[in-house]
Coordinates of C-alpha atoms and ligand atoms in Angstrom, one line a residue:
X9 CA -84.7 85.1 -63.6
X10 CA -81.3 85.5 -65.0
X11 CA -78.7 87.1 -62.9
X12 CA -78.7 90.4 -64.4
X13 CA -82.6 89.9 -64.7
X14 CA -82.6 93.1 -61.4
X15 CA -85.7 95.2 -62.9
X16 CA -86.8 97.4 -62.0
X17 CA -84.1 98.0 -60.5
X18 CA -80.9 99.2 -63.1
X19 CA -76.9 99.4 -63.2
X20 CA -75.9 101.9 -64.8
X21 CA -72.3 101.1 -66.0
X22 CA -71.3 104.4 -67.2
X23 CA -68.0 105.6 -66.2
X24 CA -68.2 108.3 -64.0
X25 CA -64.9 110.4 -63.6
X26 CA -66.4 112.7 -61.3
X27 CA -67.8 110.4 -58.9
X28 CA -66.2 110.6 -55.2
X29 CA -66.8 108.0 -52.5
X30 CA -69.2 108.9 -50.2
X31 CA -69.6 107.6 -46.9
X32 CA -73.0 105.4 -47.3
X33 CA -71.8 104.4 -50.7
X34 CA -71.4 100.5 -51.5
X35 CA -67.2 99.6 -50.6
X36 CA -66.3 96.3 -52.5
X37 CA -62.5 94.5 -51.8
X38 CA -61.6 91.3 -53.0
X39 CA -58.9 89.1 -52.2
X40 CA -58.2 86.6 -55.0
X41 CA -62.0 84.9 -55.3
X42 CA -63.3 86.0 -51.8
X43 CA -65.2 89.1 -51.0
X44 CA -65.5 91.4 -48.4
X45 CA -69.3 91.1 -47.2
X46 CA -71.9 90.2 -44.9
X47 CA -74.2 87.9 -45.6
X48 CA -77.7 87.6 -42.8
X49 CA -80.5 84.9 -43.8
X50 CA -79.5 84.8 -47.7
X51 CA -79.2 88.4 -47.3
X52 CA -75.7 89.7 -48.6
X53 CA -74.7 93.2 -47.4
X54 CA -71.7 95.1 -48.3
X55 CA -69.0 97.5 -45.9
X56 CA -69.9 101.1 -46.6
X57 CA -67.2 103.7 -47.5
X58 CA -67.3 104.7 -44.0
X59 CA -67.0 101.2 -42.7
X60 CA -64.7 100.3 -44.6
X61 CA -62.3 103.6 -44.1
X62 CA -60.2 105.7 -46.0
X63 CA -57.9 104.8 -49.1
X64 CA -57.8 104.6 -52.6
X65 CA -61.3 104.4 -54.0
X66 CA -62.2 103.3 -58.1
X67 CA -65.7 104.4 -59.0
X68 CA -67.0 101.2 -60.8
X69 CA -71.2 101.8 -61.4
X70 CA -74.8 102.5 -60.0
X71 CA -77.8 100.5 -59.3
X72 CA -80.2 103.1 -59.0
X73 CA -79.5 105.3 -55.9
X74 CA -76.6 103.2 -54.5
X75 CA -72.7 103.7 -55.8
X76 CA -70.4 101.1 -55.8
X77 CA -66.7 101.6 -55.4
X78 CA -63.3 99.4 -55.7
X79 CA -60.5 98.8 -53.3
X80 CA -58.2 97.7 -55.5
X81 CA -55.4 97.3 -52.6
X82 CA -53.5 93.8 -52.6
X83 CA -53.5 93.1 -48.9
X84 CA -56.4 91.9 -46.4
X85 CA -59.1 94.9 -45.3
X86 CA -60.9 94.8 -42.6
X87 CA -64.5 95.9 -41.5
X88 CA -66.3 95.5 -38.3
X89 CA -68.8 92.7 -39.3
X90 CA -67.8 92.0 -42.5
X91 CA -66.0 88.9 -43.4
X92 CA -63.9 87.4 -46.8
X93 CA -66.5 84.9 -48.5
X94 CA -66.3 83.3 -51.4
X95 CA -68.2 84.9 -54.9
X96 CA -69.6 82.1 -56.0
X97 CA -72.2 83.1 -53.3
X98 CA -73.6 85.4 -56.0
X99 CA -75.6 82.3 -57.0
X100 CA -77.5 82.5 -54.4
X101 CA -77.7 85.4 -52.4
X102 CA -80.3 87.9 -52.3
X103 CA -81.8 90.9 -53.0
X104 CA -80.5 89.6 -56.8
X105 CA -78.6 93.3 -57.5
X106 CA -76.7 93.1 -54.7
X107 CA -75.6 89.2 -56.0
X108 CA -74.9 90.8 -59.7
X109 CA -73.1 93.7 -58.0
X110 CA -71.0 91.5 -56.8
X111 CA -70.3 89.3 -60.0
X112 CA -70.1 92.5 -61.9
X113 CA -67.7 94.5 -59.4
X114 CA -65.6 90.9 -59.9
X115 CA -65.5 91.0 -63.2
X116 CA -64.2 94.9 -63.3
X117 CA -62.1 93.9 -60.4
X118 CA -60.3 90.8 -62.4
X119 CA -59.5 93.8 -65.1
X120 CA -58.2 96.7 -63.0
X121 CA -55.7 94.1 -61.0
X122 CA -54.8 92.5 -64.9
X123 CA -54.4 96.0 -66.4
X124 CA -51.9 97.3 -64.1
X125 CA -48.8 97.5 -66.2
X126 CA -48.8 98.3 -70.2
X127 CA -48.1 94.8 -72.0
X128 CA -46.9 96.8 -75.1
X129 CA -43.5 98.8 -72.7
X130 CA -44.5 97.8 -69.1
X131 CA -44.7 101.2 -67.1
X132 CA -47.4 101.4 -65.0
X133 CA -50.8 102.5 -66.3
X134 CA -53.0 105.3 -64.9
X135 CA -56.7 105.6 -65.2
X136 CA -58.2 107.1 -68.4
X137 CA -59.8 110.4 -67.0
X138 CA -62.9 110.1 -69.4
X139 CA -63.6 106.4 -69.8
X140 CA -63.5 103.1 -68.4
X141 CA -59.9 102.7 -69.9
X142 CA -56.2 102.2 -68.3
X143 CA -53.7 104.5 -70.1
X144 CA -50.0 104.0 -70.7
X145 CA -48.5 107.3 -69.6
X146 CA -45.4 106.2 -71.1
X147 CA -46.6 104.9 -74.6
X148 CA -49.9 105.9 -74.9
X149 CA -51.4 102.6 -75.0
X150 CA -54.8 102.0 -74.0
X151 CA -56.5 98.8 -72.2
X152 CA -60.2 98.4 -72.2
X153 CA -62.5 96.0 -69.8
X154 CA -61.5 92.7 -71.6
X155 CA -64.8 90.6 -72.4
X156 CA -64.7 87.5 -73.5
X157 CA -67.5 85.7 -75.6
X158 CA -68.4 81.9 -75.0
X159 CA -71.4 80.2 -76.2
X160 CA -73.6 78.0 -74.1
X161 CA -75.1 75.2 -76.6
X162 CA -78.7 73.4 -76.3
X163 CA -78.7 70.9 -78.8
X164 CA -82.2 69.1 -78.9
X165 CA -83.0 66.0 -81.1
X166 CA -87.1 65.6 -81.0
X167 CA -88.1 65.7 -77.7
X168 CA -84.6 65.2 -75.9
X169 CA -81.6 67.6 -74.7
X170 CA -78.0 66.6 -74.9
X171 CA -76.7 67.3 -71.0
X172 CA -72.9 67.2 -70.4
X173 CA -71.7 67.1 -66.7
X174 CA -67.9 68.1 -66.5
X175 CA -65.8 66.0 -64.9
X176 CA -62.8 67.7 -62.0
X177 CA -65.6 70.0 -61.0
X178 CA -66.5 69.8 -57.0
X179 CA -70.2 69.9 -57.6
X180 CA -70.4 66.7 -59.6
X181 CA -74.0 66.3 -59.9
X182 CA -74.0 69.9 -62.3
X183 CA -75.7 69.1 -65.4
X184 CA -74.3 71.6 -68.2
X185 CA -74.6 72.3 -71.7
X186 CA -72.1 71.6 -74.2
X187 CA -70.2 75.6 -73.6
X188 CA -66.9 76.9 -75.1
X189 CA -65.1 80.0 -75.3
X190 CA -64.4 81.1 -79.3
X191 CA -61.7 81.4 -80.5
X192 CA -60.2 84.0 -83.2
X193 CA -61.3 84.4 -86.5
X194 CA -64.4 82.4 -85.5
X195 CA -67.8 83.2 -85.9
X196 CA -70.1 82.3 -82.9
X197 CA -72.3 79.8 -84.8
X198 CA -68.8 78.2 -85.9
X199 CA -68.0 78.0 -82.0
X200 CA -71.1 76.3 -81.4
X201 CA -70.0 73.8 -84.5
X202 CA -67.1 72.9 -83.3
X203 CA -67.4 73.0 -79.6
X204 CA -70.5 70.6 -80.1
X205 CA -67.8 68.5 -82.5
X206 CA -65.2 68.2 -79.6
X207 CA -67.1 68.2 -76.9
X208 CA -69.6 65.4 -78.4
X209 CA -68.6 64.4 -81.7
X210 CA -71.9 65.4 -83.1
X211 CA -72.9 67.9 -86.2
X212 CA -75.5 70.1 -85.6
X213 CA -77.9 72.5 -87.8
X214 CA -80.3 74.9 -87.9
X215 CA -78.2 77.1 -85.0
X216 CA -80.5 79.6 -84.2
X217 CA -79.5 82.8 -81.2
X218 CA -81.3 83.0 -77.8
X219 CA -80.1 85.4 -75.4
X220 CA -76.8 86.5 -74.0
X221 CA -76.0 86.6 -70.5
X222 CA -72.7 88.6 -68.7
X223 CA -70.8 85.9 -67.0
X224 CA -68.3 88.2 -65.2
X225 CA -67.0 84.9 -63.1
X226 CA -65.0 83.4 -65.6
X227 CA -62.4 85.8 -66.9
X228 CA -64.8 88.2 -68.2
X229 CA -67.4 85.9 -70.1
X230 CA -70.2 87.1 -72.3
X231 CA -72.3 83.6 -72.8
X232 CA -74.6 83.7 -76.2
X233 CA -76.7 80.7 -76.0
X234 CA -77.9 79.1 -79.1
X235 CA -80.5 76.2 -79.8
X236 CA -79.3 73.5 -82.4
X237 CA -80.1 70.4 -83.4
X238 CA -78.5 67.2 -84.4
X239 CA -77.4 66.4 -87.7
X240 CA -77.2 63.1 -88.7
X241 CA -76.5 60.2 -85.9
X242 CA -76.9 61.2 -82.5
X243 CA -74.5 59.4 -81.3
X244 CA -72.3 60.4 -78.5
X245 CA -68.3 60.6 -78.8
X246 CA -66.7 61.8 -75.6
X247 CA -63.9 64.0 -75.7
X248 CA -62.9 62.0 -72.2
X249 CA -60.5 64.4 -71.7
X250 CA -63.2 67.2 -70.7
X251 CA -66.5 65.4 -69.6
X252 CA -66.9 62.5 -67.7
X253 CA -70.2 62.1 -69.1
X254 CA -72.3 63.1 -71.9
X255 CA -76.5 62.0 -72.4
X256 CA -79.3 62.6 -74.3
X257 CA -82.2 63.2 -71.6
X258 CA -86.3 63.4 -72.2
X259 CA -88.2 66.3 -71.9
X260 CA -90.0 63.6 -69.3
X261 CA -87.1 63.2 -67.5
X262 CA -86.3 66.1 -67.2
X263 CA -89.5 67.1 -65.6
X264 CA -88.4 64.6 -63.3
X265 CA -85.0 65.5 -62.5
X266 CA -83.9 68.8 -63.1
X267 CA -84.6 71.5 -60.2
X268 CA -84.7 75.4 -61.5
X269 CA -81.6 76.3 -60.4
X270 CA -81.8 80.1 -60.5
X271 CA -79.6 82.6 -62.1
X272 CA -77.2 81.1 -65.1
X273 CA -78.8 81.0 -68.9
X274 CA -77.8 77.3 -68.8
X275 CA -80.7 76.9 -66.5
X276 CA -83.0 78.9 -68.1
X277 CA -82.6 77.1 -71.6
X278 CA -82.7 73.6 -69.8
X279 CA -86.0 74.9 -68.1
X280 CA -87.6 76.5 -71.2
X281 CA -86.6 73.1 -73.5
X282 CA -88.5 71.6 -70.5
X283 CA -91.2 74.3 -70.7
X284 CA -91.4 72.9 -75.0
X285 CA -90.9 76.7 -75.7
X286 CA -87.0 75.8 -78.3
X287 CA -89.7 74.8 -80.8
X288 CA -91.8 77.7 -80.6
X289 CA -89.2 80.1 -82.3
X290 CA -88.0 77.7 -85.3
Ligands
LIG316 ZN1 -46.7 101.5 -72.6

């Protein structure tokens, strides 16, 4: 189950301009990468309005019969009970809405702090009183949630998956897919091309879509995974740079090695290549 996996359940991300806090509504604050919450046996819990208090409330989206609001203020909250954790608890908390509420209300939270001032004249920008949009009262300029496509890239050869770990990360033992943002005037399959080129130094073919995933954690990420496979030699070039480490691993192996590890589409690719299903869609 992917993160935003949550049916039955649904969020609605409509932009509500009508919508007022109420006081058993969801109340979200971050500060930086932490988040106000509570967290009891895996369970995460956020303040309500009325724990949390009064102030300046943004209406961000529903899951089903719960609202979730911002505070969007720059300073340190406090709720009795709650505490600042860090998000990356969204990858394991539970009920899973609650952990893609949070990721979500991140991502929206990243924009509205980025969004603050226009970039074309630099006045301070209001909320657009129909959309999800900040408004330049000045210029008229308008800034929309910014998302940011990246692809995540299983490239298979027979029976065996190219893993990369990444070096400077603190979980070292993270396999990962080759996984690049694209760039402008670049087509996603040419993102895969090249990212599989730099990362690698390997050509790929027959690039063929598998799902999407929102990856509000990292800047606003939209991750399209894609199944490729080598062209030519398999043979690895390290961009040493970026990984410390780069292998082709068996579908045995893998059986082997990998654990599920829950909510990212990197997982769920490595576990269906594991599963045999990459073939079934060629
Ligand atoms: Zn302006």
């Amino acid at each position: 189950m992917m993160i935003q996996d949550i049916a039955p359940k649904h969020l609605d991300n409509h932009y509500d301009p009508a919508a007022r806090p109420a006081s058993g509504d969801a109340a979200l604050h971050f500060l930086g990468k932490q988040l106000l919450c509570r967290t009891e046996n895996g369970v995460l819990r956020f303040p309500t309005v009325a724990e949390l208090g009064e102030g300046d409330y943004t209406y961000l989206f529903r899951i089903d019969g719960t609202a979730f609001f911002l505070r969007r203020d720059a300073s340190e909250l406090t709720a009795p009970g709650y505490a600042y954790q860090s998000i990356m608890l969204f990858r394991t908390a539970r009920p899973q809405e609650n952990a893609f509420a949070a990721v979500t209300a991140f991502h929206l939270a990243s924009w509205y702090a980025e969004a603050r001032f226009c970039g074309k004249c630099g006045a301070e920008t209001v909320h657009d009183t129909a959309e999800r949009m900040m408004k330049c009262p000045k210029c008229g300029h308008m800034i929309f949630p910014k998302i940011m496509p990246s692809v995540i890239v299983a490239v298979t050869e027979g029976d065996k998956l190219l893993l990369t770990k990444y070096a400077n990360r603190p979980d070292t033992n993270r396999f990962a897919l080759v996984a690049g943002f694209t760039e402008i005037g670049e087509t996603a399959e040419e993102t895969v091309a090249r990212e599989v080129m730099e990362e690698v130094g390997l050509r790929v073919k027959n690039i063929r879509y598998y799902k999407s995933q929102p990856w509000g954690i990292s800047a606003g990420g939209l991750l399209l995974g894609y199944w490729c496979e080598v062209d030519g030699t398999d043979e690895i070039h390290l961009d040493r740079m970026e990984l410390a480490e780069g292998a082709w691993v068996s579908r045995d192996e893998l059986r082997r090695v990998y654990e599920d590890r829950g909510v990212s589409l990197t997982n769920e690719m490595v576990m269906e290549f594991i599963r045999g299903n990459n073939e079934a869609d060629c």
